[in-house]
Structures are given as C-alpha cells and as structure tokens.
C-alpha atoms as one frame of an Amber mdcrd trajectory, in Angstrom:
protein
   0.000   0.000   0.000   1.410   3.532  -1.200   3.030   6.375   1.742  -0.101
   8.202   0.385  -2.784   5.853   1.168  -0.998   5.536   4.836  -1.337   9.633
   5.040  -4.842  10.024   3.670  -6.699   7.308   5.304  -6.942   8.498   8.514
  -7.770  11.476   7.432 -11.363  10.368   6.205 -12.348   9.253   9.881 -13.171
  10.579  13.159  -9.891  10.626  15.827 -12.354   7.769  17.286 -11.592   5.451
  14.731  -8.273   3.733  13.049  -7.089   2.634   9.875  -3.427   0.690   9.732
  -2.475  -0.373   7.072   1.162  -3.154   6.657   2.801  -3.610   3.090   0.409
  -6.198   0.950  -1.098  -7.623   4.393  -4.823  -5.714   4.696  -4.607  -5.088
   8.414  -8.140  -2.826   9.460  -8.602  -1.980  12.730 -12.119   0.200  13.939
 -12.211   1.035  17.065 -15.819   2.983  17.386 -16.832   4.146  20.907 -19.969
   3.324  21.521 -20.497   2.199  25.391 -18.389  -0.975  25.719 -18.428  -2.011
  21.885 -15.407  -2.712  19.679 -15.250  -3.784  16.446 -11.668  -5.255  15.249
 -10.445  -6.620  11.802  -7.253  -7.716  10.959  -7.442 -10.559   8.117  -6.588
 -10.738   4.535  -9.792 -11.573   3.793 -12.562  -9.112   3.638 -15.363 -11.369
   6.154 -16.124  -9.608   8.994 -15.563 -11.543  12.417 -17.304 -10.583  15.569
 -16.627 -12.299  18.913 -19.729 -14.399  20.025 -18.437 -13.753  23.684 -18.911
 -10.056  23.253 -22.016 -10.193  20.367 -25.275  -8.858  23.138 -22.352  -5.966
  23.287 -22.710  -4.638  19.773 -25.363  -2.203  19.010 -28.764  -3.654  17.804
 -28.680  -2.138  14.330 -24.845  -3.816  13.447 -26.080  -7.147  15.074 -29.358
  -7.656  12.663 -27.250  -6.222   9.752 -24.163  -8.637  10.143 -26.397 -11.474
  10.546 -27.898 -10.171   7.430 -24.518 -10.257   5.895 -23.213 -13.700   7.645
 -26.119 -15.692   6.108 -25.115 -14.364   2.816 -23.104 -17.025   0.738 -20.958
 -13.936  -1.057 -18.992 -11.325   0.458 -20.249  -8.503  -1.745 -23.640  -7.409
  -1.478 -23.819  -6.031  -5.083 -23.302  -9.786  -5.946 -26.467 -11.383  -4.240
 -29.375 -11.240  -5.622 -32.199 -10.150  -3.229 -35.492 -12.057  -2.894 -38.058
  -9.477  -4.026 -41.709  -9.951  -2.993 -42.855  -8.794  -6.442 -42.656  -9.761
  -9.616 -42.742  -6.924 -12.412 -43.342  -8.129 -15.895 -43.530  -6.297 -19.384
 -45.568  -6.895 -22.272 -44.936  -5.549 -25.573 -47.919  -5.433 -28.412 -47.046
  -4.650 -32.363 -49.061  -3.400 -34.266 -48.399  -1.743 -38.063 -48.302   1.548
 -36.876 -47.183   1.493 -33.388 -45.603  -0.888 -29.353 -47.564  -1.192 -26.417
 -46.093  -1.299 -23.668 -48.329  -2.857 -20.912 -46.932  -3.513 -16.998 -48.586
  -5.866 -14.690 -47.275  -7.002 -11.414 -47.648  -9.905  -9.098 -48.372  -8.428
  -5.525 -47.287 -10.518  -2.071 -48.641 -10.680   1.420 -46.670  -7.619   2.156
 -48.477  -5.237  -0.453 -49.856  -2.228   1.088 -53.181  -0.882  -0.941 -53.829
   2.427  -0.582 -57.593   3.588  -1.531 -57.113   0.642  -4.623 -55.747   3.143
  -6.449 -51.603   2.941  -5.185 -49.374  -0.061  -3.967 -46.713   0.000  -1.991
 -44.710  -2.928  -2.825 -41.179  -3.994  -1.022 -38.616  -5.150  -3.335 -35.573
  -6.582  -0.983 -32.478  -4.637  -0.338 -34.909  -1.303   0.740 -36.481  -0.943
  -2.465 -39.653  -0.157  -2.802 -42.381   0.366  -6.022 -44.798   2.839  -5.608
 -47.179   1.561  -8.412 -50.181   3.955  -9.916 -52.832   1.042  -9.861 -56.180
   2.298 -11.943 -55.017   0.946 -14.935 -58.486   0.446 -16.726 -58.167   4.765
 -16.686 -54.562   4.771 -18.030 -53.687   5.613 -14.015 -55.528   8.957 -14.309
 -56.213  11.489 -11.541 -60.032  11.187  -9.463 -59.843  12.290  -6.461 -58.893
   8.812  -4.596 -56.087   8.699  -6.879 -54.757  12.373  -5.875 -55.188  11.245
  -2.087 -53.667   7.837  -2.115 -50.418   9.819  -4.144 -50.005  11.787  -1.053
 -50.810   9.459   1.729 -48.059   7.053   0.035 -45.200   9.903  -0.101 -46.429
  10.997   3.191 -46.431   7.734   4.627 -42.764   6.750   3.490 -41.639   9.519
   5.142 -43.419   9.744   8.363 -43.861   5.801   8.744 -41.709   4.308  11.350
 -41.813   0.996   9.471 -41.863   1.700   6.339 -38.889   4.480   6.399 -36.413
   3.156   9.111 -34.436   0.818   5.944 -35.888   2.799   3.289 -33.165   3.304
   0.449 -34.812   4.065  -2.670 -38.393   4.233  -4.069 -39.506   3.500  -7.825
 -42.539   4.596  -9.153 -44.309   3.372 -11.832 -48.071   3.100 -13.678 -49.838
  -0.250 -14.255 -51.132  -1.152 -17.421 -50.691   0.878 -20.704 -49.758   4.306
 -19.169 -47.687   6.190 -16.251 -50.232   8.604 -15.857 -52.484  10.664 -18.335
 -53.113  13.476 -15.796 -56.399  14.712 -14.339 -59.533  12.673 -14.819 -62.127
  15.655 -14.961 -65.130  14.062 -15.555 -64.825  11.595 -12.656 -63.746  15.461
 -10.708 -66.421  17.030 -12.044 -69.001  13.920 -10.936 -67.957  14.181  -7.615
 -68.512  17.748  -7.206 -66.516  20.187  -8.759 -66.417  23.107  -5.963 -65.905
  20.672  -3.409 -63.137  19.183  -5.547 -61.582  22.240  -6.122 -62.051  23.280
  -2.495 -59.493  19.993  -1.423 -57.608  20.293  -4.279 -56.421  24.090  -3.845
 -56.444  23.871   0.267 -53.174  24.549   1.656 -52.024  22.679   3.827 -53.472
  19.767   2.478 -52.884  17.359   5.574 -49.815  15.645   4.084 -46.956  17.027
   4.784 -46.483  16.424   8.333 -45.863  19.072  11.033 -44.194  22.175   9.987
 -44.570  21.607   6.005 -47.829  23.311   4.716 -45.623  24.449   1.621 -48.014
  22.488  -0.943 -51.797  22.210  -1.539 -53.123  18.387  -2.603 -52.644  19.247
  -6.178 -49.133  19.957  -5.579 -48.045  17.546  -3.118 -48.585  14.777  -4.856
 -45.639  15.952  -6.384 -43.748  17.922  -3.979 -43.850  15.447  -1.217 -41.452
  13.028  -3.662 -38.429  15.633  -3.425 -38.897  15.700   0.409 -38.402  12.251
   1.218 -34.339  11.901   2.088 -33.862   8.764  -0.260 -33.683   8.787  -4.148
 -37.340   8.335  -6.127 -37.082   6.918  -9.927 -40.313   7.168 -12.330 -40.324
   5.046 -14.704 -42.071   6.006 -17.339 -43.982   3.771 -20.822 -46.904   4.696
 -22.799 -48.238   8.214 -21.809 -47.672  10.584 -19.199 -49.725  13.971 -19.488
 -50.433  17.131 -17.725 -50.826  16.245 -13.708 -48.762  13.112 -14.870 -45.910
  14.345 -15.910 -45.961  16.911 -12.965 -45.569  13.602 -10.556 -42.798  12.295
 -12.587 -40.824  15.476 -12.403 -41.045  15.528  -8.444 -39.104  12.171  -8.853
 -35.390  12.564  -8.702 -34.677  10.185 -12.144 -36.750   9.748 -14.722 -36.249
   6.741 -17.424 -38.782   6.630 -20.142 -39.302   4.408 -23.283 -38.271   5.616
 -26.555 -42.130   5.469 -27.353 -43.648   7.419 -24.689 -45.199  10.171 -25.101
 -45.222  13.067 -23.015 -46.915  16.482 -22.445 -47.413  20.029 -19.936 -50.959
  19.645 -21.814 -52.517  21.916 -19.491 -52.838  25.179 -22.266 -55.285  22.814
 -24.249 -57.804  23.257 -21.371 -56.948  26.748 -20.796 -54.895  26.330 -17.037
 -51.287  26.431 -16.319 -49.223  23.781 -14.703 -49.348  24.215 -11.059 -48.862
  20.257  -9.499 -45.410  22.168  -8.888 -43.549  21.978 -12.112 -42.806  26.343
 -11.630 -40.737  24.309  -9.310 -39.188  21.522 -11.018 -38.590  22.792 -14.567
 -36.251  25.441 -13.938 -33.995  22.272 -12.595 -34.112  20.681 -15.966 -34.340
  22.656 -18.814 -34.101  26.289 -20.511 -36.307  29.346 -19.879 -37.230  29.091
 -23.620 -38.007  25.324 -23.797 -39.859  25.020 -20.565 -42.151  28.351 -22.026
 -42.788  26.499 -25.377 -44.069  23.083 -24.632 -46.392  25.085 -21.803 -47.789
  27.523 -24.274 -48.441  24.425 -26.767 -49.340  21.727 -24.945 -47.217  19.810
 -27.810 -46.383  16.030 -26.961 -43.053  14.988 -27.174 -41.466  11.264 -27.337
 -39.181  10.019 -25.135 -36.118  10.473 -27.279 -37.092  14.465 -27.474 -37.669
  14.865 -23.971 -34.366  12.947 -23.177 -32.689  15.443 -25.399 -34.006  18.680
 -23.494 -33.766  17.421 -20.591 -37.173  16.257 -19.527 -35.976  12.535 -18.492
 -32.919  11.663 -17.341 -32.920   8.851 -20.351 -34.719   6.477 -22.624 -34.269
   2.605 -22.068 -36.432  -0.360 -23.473 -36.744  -1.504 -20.078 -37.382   1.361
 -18.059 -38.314  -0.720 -15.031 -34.828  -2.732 -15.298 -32.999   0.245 -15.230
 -34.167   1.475 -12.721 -33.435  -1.586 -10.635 -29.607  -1.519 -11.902 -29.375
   2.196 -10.537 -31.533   1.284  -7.220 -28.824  -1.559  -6.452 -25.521   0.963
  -7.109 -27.201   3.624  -4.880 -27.575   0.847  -2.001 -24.152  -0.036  -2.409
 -23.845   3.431  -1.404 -23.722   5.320   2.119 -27.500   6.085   3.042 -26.519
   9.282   5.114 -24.091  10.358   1.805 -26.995   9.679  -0.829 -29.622  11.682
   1.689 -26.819  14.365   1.782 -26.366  14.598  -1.691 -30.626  15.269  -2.720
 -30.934  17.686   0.092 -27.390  19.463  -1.511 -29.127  19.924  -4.753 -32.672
  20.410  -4.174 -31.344  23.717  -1.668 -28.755  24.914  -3.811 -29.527  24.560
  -7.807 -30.971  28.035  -7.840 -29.605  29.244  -4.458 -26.746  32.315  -4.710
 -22.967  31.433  -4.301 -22.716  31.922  -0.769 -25.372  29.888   0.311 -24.134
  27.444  -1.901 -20.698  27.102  -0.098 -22.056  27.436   2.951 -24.539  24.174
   2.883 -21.893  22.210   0.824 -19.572  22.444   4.768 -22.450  21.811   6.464
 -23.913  18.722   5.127 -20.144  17.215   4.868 -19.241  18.566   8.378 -21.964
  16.129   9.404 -20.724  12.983   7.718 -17.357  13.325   8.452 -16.207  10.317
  10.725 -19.667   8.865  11.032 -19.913   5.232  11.188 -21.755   5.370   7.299
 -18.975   7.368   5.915 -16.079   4.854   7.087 -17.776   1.892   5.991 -18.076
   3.632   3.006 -14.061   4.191   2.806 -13.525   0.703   3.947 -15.504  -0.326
   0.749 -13.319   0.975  -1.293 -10.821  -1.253   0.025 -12.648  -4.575  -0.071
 -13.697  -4.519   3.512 -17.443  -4.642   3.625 -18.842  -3.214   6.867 -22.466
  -2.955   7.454 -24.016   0.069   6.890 -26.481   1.425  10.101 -29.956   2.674
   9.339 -30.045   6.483   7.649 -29.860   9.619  10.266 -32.511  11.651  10.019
C-alpha cells in the first residue's frame, strides 16, 4: 500500500476510529466508541468476524445487519441477488403503426393498498415500487387517486416501518400508461367546488408538522423531493399534464423511446401548477420550458431525453431502474440523503449559500460510522451500513 494511502486514510475518519495499514497484508482496525463495543479486523480476507463472547455488546442495528450479511453465501452485497416480494413483468404489443407497452405485477402478502388506487410494494435490499394502480383509466387522476399519491409519499416519510431501511423508491403506472393526468369528468361527478375546495387547500394534511408548503394538487408531487432517499419514475406509454408533474417531483426519470409526453394543461386553458414552476427550472431552458407550456405539444421520449425532460430512454425502463436502485444501495444512506438535500437547496440558491450548505452537510458525515464503511468499501472490507440519520 502507497506512503499516500498511509497519510490520507486516517484522514477520512473521526480521531475515534483507526485505519493501519502493513505492506500487501490488509490489516483494518475500527475502534468505534460506543459504550463498551469494539469492532476489530485484521485478516486478509474481507469477512467480517465478531466475537460471540462479546455479540449482546454490539449495538442492535450492526447485530441484525451482520447477521444479514453472515447468512449471505458472497462477500459482496452487489453480488447477491435479493429475494423481491414482487414480480414486475412487461408486455410488448405490435401493431403496423405502433408498441404497447403494458406492466402488470404480481403483488405478495406484504403489499400495502392504498384507496385501490396505489401499492406499496417492497422489493428486498430497501427498495420499494410505488405503483399507480387504476389501470383500466390509463392511471388517471379522481380524487382517490390524488389522495392515495399523497398518503403514500407521506407515509414513506413519516412511517416508522416503512422508512427506518428505506433506500430508494420506484414509481411506476400499471397497465398501458404512467399517468395521463387529471380525470375531470370523474372530478367534475364528484362535485366540482368541493373538488376544487381539497384540491387548492393549503395545507393539504400531508406534509407532516411544519410543512404546509403544498396544496393536494401539488403535493402529490412535492412530497417526492422531500423524502431523504432517491425516487425513480419510470415512465412507458403516456404521461400527461398532472402526470408528468408527478414524474418530475421524482429525482430520475427513465422513459421508453415510445412514450409520449406532455405540460398539456394550455389545451384546457390552465397552467401547470402540481409544482412543475418548481421543477422545470432544474431541468431545462427558460425558452423550452415556455414552449411546450404555451403548446401543450407532446413529445417522445427520445425528445424529452434530449431537453432534458428525463434523465434517459431505455427499453426496459423498469430494469434500469433496478440496476441504478442496487448501485445507490451499495452506497452510504446518510451520503446519498446528503447529496438530494445538496441539490434540491442549492440549484438556484446564490454562491454563498451554496458554499455554505456544501460544509455543512459534509461537516456532518465526516467520521460517522456510514462514511467509514463507506471508505472501507473501497478497500474490499465490507462493513455494514447502520440505518439512515434523520
């Protein structure tokens, strides 16, 4: 090992913890005060051992991660394939002038159903798909639909269960659409003023304690960028107006080549306001954003990857997203928080206050137990990571 790997290493932890390293021997020693535990490695390998005399000492967390790990018949994580609960499956149609997409998934016992209109579905390793479920309406917005949006993102968040190993959500529609935005005759059926009343009432009831930024009709997207994991939308068939506002409160969007996509609300005389004033000044020109808002025009997925509307277009937008879910789990949870709440407070912020909350949100990681597991990583020791600081 290099004179400058022996200088920087213990550089990247806290004074409470060690690195040593002796010529091609791997010798890691952690010593992380936390009461009366120790953790100690010092092998060529890159298994973990902990003493069974000592094991009720180490904190709960490390103790049901390890075992997690132990039972594991490969050393690296990104190796194993996780048992998910669902199974997602695509179905592509031809006909002479255009391909359907169509997704359907198997759901498990651990399925949650919100208003049967959203399902929250755990995938292994953290995961978890967020699926739009009203497919015989292409996933369009009623009422139910624009609650059970809200109550999901709000529930992720504010869930003790379902956000304590949260590390990524994916979002998608079911059936032959991600969304085709609002469904105004089932709005209008159940009573437009009272509709509008819920829809336009800020706060709507969602955002927890403190955060009455949104109304209904914008939290469904807002309340996406406020959880502290990554969301990915993954996006086939069409995805219009309110639709497309939801997708852009995700932090990745991957689309099919095929699908199309629109701002369509200047054909009914309205402006966007699920949030995108928001969101489209983080993707794309003054110019652009003005032009497909003014004309409603529908774009495919190979334009809107081009101006910046998705992040990119794959065949298999649900398999990508699964390939970048597994690298970003590989991947410190407090570091990956860190980075969204970076960007989201600083893409438009002045150059001051940029500086400033790039120290702040390091100053926190530094020497935390995520951050040197993280380091060890890179040097084939695979520590456990502990559950995301809030």
């Amino acid at each position: 090992m290099t004179r400058i790997t022996q200088q920087l290493l213990p550089r990247l932890v806290h004074q409470d913890a060690c690195f040593s390293l002796h010529g091609h021997r791997r010798s890691y020693a952690l010593a992380l005060r936390r009461g009366s535990c120790f953790y100690h490695r010092s092998r060529p390998t890159s298994s973990l051992a902990f003493s069974p005399r000592r094991w009720k000492e180490y904190p709960r967390d490390c103790q049901l991660q390890c075992r997690h790990q132990s039972s594991s018949s490969s050393v690296k994580s990104s190796t194993a394939k996780p048992q998910s609960t669902s199974e997602i499956t695509s179905k592509k149609s031809n006909s002479s002038s255009s391909t359907t997409t169509t997704y359907t998934v198997k759901q498990s016992a651990n399925t949650i159903n919100i208003h049967n209109r959203i399902k929250i579905i755990p995938l292994g390793q953290g995961i978890v798909h967020v699926l739009l479920s009203r497919p015989n309406k292409l996933n369009s917005l009623d009422m139910p639909m624009f609650e059970a949006i809200a109550d999901a993102a709000s529930r992720l968040k504010n869930n003790e269960e379902l956000s304590k190993d949260l590390r990524v959500v994916i979002m998608s529609g079911e059936g032959r659409a991600f969304c085709t935005g609002l469904d105004a005759k089932s709005v209008a059926l159940s009573g437009p003023s009272k509709s509008l009343n819920r829809l336009l009432e800020r706060p709507s009831g969602y955002g927890g304690e403190g955060d009455g930024l949104g109304n209904l009709a914008q939290d469904v997207c807002v309340l996406w960028r406020g959880l502290n994991v990554p969301v990915i939308a993954c996006l086939h068939g069409m995805c219009f107006g309110g639709g497309l506002q939801i997708a852009l409160g995700a932090d990745m969007r991957f689309s099919t080549p095929d699908c199309r996509l629109s701002i369509m609300e200047s054909r009914w005389g309205l402006i966007p306001d699920m949030g995108a004033s928001l969101t489209l000044r983080e993707l794309m020109r003054i110019d652009v954003a003005k032009e497909l808002t003014m004309t409603g025009r529908i774009v495919s997925g190979l334009e809107a990857e081009k101006i910046g509307l998705v992040t990119r277009c794959v065949d298999d937008p649900m398999k990508e997203a699964m390939k970048v879910a597994k690298e970003i789990v590989e991947r410190s949870p407090d570091s990956v928080a860190a980075t969204k709440e970076l960007f989201h407070s600083t893409w438009v912020a002045d150059e001051e206050e940029c500086l400033k909350k790039e120290t702040d949100l390091q100053m926190k990681l530094i020497g935390t137990w995520n951050q040197i597991a993280a380091s060890g990583r890179q040097f084939g020791v695979h520590l456990p990571y502990f559950r995301r600081r809030n």
